[in-house]
PDB file of C-alpha atoms in Angstrom:
ATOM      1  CA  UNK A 281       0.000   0.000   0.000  1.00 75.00           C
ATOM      2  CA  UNK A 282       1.729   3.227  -1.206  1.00 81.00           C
ATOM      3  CA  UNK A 283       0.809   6.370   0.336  1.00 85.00           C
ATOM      4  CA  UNK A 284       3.399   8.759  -1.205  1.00 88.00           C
ATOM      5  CA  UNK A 285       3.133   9.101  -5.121  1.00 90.00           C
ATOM      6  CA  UNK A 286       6.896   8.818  -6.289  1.00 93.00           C
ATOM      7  CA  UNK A 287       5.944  10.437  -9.458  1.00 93.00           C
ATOM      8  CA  UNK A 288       5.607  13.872  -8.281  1.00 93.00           C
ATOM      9  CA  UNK A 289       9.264  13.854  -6.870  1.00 94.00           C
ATOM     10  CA  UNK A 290      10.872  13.994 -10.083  1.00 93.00           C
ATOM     11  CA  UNK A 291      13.473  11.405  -8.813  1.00 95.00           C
ATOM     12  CA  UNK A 292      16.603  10.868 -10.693  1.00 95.00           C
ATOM     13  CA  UNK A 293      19.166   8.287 -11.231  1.00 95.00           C
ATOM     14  CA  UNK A 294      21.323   7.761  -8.275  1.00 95.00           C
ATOM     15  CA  UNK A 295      19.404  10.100  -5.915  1.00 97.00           C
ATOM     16  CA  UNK A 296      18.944   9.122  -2.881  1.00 97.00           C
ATOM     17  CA  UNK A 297      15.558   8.728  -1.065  1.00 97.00           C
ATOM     18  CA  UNK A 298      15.399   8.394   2.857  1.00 97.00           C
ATOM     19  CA  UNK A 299      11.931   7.048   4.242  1.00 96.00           C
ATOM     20  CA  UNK A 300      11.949   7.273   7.900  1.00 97.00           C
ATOM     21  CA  UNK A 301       9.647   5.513   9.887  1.00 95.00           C
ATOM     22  CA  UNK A 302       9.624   2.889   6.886  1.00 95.00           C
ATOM     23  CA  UNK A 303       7.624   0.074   9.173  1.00 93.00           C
ATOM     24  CA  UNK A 304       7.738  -2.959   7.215  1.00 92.00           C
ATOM     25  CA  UNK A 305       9.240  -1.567   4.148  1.00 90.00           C
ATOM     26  CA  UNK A 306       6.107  -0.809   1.575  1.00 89.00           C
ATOM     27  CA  UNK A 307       7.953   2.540   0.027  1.00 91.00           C
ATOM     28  CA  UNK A 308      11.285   0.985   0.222  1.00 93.00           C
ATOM     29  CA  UNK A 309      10.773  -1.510  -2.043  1.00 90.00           C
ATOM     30  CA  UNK A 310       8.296   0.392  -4.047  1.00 89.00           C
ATOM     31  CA  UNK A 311      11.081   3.531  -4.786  1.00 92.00           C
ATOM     32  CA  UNK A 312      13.545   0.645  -5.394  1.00 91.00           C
ATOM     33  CA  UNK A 313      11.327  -1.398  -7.864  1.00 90.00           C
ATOM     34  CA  UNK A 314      10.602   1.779 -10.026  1.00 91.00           C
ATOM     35  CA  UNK A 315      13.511   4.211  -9.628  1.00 94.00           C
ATOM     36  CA  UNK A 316      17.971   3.545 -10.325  1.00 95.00           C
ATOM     37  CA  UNK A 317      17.722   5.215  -6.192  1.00 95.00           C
ATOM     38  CA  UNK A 318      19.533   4.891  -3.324  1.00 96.00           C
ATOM     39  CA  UNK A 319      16.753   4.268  -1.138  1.00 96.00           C
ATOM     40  CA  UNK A 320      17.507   4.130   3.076  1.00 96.00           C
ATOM     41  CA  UNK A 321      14.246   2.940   5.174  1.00 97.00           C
ATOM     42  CA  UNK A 322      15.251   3.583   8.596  1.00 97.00           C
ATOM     43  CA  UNK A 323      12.795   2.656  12.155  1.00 97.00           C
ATOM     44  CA  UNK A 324      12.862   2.695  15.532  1.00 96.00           C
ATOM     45  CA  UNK A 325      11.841  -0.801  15.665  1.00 95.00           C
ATOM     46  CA  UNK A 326      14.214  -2.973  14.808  1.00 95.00           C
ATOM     47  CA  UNK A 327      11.288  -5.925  14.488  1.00 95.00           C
ATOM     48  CA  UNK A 328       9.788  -3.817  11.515  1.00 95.00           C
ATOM     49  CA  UNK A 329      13.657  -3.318  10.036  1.00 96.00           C
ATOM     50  CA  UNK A 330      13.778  -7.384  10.167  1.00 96.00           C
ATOM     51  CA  UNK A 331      10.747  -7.728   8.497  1.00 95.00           C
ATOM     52  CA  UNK A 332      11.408  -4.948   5.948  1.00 94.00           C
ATOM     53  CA  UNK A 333      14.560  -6.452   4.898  1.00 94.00           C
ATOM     54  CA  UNK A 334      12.420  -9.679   4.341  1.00 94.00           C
ATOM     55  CA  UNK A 335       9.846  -7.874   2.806  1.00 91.00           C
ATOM     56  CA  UNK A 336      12.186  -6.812   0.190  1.00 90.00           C
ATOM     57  CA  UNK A 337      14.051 -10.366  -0.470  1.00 89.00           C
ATOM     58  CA  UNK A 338      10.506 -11.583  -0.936  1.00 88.00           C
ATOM     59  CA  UNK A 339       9.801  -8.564  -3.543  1.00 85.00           C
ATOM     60  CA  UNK A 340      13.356  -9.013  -5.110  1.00 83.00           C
ATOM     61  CA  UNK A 341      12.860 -12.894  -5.557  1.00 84.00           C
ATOM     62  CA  UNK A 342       9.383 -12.597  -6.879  1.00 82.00           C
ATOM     63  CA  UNK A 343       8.507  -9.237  -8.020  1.00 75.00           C
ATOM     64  CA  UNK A 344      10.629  -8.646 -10.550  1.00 78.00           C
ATOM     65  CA  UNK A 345      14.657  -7.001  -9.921  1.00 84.00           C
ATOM     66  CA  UNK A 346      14.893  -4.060  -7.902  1.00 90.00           C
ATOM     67  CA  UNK A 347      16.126  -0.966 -10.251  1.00 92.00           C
ATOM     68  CA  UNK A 348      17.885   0.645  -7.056  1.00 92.00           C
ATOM     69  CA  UNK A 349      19.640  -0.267  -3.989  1.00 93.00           C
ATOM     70  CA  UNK A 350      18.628  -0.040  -0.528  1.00 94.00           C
ATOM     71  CA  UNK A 351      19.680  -0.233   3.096  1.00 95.00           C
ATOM     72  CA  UNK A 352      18.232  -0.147   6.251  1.00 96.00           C
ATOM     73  CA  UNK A 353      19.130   1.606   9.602  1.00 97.00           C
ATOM     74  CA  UNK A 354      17.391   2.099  13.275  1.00 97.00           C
ATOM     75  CA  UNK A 355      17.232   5.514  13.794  1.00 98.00           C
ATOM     76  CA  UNK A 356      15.394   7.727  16.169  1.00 97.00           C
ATOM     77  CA  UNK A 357      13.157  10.119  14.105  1.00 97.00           C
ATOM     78  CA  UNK A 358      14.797  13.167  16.952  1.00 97.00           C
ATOM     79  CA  UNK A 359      18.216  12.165  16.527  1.00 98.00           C
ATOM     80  CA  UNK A 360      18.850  10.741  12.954  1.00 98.00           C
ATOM     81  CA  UNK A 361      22.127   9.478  12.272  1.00 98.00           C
ATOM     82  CA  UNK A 362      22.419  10.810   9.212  1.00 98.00           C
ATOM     83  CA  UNK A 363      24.794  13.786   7.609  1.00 98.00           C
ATOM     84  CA  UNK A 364      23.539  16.859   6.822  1.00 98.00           C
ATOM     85  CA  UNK A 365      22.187  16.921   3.441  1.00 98.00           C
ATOM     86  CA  UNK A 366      22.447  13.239   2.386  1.00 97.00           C
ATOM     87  CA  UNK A 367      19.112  13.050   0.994  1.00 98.00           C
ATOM     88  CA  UNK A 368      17.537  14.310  -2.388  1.00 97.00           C
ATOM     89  CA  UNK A 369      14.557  13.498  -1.213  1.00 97.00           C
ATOM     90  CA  UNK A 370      13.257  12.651   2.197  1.00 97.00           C
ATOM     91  CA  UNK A 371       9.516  10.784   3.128  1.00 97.00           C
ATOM     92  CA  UNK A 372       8.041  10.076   6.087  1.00 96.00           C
ATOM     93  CA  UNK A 373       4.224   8.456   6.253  1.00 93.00           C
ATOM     94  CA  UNK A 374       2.331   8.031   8.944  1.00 91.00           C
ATOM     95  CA  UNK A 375       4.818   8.619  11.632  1.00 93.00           C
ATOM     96  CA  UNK A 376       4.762  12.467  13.201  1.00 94.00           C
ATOM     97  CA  UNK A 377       1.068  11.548  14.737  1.00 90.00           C
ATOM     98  CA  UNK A 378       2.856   8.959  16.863  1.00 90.00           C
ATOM     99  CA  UNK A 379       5.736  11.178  18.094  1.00 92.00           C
ATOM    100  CA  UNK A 380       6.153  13.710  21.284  1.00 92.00           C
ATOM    101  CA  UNK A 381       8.229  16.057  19.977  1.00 95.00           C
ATOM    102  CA  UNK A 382       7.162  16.954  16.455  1.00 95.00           C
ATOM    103  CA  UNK A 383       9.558  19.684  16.372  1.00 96.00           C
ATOM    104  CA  UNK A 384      12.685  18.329  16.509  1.00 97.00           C
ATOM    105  CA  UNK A 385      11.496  15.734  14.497  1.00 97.00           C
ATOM    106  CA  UNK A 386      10.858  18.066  11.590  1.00 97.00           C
ATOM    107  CA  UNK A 387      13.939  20.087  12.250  1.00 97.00           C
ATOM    108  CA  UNK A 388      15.841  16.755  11.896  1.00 98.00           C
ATOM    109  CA  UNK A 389      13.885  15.891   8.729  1.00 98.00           C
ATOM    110  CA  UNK A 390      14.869  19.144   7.189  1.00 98.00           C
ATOM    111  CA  UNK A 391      18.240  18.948   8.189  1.00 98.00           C
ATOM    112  CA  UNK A 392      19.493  15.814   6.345  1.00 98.00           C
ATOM    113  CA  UNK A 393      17.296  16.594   3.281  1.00 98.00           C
ATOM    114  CA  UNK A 394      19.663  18.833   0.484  1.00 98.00           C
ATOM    115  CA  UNK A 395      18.865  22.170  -0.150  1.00 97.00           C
ATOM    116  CA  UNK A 396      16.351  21.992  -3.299  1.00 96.00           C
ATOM    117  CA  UNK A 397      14.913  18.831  -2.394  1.00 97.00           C
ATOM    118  CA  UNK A 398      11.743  17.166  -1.442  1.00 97.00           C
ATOM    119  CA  UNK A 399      10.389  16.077   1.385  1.00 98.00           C
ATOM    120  CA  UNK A 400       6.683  14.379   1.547  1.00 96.00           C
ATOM    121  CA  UNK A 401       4.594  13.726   4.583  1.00 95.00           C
ATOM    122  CA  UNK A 402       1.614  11.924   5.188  1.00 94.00           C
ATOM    123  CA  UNK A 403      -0.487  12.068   8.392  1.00 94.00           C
ATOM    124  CA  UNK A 404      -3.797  10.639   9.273  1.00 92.00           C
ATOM    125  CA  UNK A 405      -6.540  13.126   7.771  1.00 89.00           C
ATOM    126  CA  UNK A 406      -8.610  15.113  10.836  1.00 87.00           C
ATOM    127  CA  UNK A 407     -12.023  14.198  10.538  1.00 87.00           C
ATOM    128  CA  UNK A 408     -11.666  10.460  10.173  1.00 85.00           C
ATOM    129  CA  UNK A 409      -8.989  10.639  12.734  1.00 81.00           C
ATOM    130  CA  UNK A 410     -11.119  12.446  15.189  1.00 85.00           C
ATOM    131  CA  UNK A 411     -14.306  10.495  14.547  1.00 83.00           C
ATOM    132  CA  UNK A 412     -11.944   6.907  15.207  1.00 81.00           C
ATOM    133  CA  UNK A 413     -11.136   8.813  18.237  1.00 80.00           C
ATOM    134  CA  UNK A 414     -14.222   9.069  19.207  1.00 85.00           C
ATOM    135  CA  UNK A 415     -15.838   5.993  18.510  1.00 84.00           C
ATOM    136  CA  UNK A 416     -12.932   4.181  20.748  1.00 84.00           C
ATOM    137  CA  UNK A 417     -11.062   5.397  23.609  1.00 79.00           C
ATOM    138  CA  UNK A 418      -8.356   2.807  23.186  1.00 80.00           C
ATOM    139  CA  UNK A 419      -7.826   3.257  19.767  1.00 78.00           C
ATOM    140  CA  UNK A 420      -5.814   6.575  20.715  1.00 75.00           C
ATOM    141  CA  UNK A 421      -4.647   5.330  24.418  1.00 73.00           C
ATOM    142  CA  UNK A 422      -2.747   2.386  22.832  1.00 75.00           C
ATOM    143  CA  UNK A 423       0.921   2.525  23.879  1.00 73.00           C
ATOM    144  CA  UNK A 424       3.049   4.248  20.974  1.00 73.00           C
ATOM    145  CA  UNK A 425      -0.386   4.856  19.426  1.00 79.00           C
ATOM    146  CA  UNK A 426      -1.353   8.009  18.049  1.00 84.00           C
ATOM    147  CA  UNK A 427      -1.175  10.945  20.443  1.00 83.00           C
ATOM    148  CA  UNK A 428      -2.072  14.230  18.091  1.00 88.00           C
ATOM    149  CA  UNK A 429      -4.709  15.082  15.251  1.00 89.00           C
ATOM    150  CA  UNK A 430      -3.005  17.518  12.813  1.00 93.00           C
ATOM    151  CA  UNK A 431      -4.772  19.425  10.632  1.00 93.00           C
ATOM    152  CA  UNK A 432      -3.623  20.127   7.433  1.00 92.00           C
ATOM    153  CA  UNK A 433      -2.388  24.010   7.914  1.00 94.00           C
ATOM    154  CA  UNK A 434      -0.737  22.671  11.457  1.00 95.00           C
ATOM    155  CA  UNK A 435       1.520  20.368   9.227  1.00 95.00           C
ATOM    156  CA  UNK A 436       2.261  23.089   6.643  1.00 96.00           C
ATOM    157  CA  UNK A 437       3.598  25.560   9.199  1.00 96.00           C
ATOM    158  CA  UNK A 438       5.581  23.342  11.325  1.00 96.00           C
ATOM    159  CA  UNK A 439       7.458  22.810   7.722  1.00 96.00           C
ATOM    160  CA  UNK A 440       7.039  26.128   6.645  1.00 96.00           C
ATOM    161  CA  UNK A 441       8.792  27.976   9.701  1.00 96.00           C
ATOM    162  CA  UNK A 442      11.595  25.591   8.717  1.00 96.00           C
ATOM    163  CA  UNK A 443      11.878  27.280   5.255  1.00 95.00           C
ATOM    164  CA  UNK A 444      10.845  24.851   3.422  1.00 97.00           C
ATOM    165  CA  UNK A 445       7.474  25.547   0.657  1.00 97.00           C
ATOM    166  CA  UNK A 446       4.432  23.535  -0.063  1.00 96.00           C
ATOM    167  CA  UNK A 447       4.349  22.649  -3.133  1.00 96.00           C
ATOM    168  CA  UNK A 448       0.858  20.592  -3.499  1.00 94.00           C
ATOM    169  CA  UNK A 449      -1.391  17.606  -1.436  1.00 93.00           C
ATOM    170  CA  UNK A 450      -3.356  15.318  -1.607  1.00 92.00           C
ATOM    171  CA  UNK A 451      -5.703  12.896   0.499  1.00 91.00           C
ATOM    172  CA  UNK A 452      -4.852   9.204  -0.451  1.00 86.00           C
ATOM    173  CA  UNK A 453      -6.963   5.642   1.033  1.00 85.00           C
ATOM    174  CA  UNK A 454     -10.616   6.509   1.278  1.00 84.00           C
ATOM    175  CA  UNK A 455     -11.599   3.034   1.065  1.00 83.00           C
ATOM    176  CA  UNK A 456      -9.335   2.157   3.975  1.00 85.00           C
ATOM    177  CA  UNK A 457     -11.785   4.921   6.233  1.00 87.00           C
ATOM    178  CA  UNK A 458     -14.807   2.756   7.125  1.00 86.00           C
ATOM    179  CA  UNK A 459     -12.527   0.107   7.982  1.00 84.00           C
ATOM    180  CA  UNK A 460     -10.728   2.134  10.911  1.00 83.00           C
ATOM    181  CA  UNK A 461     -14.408   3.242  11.518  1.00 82.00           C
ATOM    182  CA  UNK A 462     -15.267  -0.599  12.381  1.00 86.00           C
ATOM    183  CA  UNK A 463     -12.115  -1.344  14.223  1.00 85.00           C
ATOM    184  CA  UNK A 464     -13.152   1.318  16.521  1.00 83.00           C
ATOM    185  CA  UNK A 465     -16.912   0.383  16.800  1.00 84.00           C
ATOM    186  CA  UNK A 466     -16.195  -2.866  17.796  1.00 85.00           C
ATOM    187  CA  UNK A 467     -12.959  -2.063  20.050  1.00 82.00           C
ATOM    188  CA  UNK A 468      -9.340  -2.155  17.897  1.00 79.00           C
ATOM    189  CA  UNK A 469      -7.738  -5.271  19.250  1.00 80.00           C
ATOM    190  CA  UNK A 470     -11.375  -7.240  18.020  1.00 82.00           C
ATOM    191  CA  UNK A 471      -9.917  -8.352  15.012  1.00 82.00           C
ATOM    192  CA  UNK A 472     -11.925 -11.155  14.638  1.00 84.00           C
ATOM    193  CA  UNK A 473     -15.269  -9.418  14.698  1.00 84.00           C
ATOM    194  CA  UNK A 474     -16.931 -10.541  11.574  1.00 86.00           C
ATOM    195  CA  UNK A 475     -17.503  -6.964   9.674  1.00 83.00           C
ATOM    196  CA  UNK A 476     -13.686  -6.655  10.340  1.00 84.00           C
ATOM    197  CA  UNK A 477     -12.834  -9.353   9.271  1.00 88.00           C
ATOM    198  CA  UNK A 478     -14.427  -8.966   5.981  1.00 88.00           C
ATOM    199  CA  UNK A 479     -13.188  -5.795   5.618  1.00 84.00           C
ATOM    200  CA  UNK A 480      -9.895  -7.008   6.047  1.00 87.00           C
ATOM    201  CA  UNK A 481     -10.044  -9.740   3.284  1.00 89.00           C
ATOM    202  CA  UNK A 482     -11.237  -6.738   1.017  1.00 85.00           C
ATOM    203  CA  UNK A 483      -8.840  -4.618   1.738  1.00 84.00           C
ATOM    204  CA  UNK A 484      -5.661  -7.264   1.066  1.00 86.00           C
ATOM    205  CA  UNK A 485      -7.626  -8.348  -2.068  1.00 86.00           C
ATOM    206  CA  UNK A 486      -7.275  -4.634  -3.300  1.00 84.00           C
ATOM    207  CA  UNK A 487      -4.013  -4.119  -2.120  1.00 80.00           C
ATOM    208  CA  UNK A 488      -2.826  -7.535  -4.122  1.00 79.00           C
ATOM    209  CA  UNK A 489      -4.871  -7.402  -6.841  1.00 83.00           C
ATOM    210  CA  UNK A 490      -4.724  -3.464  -7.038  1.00 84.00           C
ATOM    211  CA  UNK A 491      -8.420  -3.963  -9.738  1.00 87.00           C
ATOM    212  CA  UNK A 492      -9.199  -1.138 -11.473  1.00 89.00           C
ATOM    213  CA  UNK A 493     -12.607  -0.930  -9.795  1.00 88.00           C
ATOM    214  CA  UNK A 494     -11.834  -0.123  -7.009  1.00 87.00           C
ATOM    215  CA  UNK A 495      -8.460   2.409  -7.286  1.00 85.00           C
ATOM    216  CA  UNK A 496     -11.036   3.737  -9.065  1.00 89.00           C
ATOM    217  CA  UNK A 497     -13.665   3.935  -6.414  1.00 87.00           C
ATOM    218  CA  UNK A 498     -10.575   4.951  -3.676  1.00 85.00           C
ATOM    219  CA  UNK A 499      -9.601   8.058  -5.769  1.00 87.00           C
ATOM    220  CA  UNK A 500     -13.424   9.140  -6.592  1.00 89.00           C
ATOM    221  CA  UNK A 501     -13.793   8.945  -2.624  1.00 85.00           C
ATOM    222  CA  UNK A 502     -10.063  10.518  -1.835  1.00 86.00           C
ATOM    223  CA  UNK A 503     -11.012  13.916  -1.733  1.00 88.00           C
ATOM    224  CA  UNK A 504     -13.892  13.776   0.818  1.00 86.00           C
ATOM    225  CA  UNK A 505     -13.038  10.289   2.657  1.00 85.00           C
ATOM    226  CA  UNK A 506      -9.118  10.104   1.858  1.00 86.00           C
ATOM    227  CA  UNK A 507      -7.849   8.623   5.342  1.00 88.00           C
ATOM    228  CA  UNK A 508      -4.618  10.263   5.188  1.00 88.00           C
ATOM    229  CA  UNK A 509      -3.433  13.993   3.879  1.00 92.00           C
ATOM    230  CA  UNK A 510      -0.508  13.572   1.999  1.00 95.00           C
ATOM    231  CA  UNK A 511       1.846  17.462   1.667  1.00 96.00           C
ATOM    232  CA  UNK A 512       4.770  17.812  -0.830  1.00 97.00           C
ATOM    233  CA  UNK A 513       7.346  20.222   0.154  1.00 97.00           C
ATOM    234  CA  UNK A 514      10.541  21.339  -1.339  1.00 97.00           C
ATOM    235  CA  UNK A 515      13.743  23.034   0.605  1.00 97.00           C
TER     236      UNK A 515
ATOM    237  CA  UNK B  26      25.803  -9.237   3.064  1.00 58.00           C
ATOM    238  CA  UNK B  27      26.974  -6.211   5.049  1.00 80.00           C
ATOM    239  CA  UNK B  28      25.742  -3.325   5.757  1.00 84.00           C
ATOM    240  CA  UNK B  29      24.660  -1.397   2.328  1.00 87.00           C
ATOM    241  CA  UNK B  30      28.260   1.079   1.690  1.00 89.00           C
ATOM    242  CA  UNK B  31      25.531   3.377   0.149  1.00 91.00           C
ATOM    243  CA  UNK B  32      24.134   3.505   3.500  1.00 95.00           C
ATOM    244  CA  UNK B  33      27.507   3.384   5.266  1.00 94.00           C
ATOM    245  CA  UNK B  34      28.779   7.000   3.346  1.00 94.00           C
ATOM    246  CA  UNK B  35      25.860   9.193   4.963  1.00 97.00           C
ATOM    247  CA  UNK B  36      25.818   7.556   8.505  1.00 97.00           C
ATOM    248  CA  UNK B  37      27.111   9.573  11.472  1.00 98.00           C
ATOM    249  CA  UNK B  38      26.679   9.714  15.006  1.00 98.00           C
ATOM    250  CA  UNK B  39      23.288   9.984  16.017  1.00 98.00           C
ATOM    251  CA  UNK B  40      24.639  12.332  19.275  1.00 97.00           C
ATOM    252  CA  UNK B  41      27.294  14.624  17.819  1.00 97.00           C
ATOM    253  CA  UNK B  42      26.743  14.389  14.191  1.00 97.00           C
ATOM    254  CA  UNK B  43      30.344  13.320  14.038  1.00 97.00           C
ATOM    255  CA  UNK B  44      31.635  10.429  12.213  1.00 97.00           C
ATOM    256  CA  UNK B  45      31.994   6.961  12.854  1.00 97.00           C
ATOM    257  CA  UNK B  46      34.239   4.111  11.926  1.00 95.00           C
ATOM    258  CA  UNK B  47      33.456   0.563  11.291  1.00 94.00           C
ATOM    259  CA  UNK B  48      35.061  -2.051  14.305  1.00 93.00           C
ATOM    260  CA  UNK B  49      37.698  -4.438  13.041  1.00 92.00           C
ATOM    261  CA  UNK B  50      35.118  -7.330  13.539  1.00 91.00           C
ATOM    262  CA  UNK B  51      32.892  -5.195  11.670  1.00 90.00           C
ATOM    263  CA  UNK B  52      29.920  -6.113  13.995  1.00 92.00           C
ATOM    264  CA  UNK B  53      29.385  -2.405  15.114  1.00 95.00           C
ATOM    265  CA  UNK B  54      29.895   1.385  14.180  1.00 96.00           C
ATOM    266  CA  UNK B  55      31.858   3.418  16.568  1.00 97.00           C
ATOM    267  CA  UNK B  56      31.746   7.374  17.338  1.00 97.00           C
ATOM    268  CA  UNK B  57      35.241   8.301  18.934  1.00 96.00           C
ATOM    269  CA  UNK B  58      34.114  11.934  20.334  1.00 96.00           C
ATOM    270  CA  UNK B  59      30.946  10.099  22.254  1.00 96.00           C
ATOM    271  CA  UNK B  60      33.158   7.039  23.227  1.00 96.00           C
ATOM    272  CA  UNK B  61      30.116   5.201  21.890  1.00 97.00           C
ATOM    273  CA  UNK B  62      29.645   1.425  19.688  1.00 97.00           C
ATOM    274  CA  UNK B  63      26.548   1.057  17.691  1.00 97.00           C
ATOM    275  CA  UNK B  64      25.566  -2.469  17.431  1.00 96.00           C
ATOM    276  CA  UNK B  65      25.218  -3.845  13.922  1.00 96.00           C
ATOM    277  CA  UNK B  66      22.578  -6.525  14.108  1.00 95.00           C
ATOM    278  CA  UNK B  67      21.795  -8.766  10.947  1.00 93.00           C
ATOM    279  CA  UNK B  68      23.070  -6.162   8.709  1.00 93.00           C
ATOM    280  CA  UNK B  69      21.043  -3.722  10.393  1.00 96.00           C
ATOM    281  CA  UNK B  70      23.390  -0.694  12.262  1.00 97.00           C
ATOM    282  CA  UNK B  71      21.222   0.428  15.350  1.00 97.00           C
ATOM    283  CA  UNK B  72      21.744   3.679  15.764  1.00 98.00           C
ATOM    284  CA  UNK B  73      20.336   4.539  18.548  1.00 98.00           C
ATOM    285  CA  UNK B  74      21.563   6.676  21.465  1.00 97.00           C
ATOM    286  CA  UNK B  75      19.512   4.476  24.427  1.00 96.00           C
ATOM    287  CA  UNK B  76      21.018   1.251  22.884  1.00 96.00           C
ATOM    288  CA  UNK B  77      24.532   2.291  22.257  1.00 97.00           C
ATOM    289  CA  UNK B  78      27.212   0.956  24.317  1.00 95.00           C
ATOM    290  CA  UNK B  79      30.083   2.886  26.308  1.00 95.00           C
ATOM    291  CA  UNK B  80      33.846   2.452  23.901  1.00 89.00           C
ATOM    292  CA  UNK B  81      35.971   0.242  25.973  1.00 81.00           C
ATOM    293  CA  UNK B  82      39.708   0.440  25.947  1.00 64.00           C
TER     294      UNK B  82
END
């Protein structure tokens, strides 16, 4: 499931593409399979690095060669262990909602991203995140869970007052929405639950099968039910 | 496999921002200035401040 759309990076040969808080490695492997880059997923969890890096022998041995490299590091989003300006482009999905201080997170960001280059965040949109919030209490009190709702403009100026400009955004997984909606209803960790469950199968069938029915149906719905807002800034 | 040498080029301390330096057994990245060795684990450098460990001798 790709959140970030490469295409609008403009990435070139040999560039090289940081995604922190890369989980189990969905953009690694998808910057690799498409782009000659010299893509760098790093985590704090070093269980999600493990299965990244098998993630990506699975996609290498049966997906079709990688066109660029990759490597993957533990790194704490406040203290990244990386040089100044060592990306061309930097992405980061789904991770500032889950992190105290936002700040130096963003100042970090910024710092190892090249002057001229891109950097792409995606956060949980506000009103599906609030109304998952609502519905269940433990949905947002679950250890490393999600402890802010941004709103769009709140993202733009924390990158802004770094000097870096918008450039465009977008709201991306509408037809993941109800799903979270469910979880909630019937309590997060009630995975079983039968609606769930169904929505589950649905949702791996579409991210497999990727039919044209329904990216179809998830774009129609992005701009009203899009779970996530995803902003494009350059430095 | 090692650790990716793409990777290896734009790593530095996660404290200082200084650089670090590969140990001989090449199990672990160390930071001189901190006095600090970053465990390499399955390929994986963890460069982390909290799990670092204190440069002996």
């Amino acid at each position: 499931m790709i959140t970030i759309d490469y295409k609008r990076l403009n990435i070139s040969p040999g560039d090289r593409i940081l995604d922190m808080g890369c989980g189990p490695g969905r953009h690694v492997s998808g910057a690799c399979a498409d782009y000659e880059a010299k893509v760098v997923g790093a985590d704090i969890n070093i269980e999600d690095l493990l299965e990244a890096k098998t993630n990506i022998f699975v996609h290498e041995a049966y997906g079709g060669k990688l066109r660029g490299s990759w490597g993957l590091s533990a790194a704490d989003i406040t203290a990244l262990p990386f040089a100044d300006h060592a990306f061309d482009h930097v992405i980061c999905s789904e991770v500032l909602e889950h992190i105290p201080d936002d700040h130096s997170a963003a100042k970090e960001l910024n710092r190892v991203l090249k002057p001229g280059g891109t950097l792409t965040l995606s956060v949980p949109r506000f009103f599906p995140e609030k109304i998952c919030w609502t519905l269940s209490r433990a949905y947002c009190n679950t250890r490393g869970g999600h402890i802010r709702i941004y709103k769009k403009s709140e993202i733009v100026v924390l990158f802004e007052s770094l000097g870096l400009k918008k450039r465009f955004s977008h709201h991306a997984h509408s037809i993941h929405t109800p799903y979270w909606w469910l979880k909630c209803l019937v309590g997060p960790e009630n995975d079983a639950a039968l609606p769930v469950a169904l929505y589950n199968r649905f949702l791996t069938w579409d991210i497999m099968k990727k039919p044209k029915l329904t990216r179809s149906l998830d774009s129609l719905f992005n701009p009203v039910l899009g779970k996530s807002i995803v902003v494009y800034f350059r430095k | 496999m090692a650790v990716n040498e793409d990777l290896l080029e734009i790593l530095v301390c996660p404290k200082c921002k200084g650089p670090i330096h590969l140990t001989p057994a090449k199990d672990g990245l160390t930071c001189n200035a901190c006095k600090l060795v970053f465990e390499i684990r399955d390929d994986i450098p963890v460069m982390l401040i909290d799990e670092a460990k204190p440069l002996t001798g």
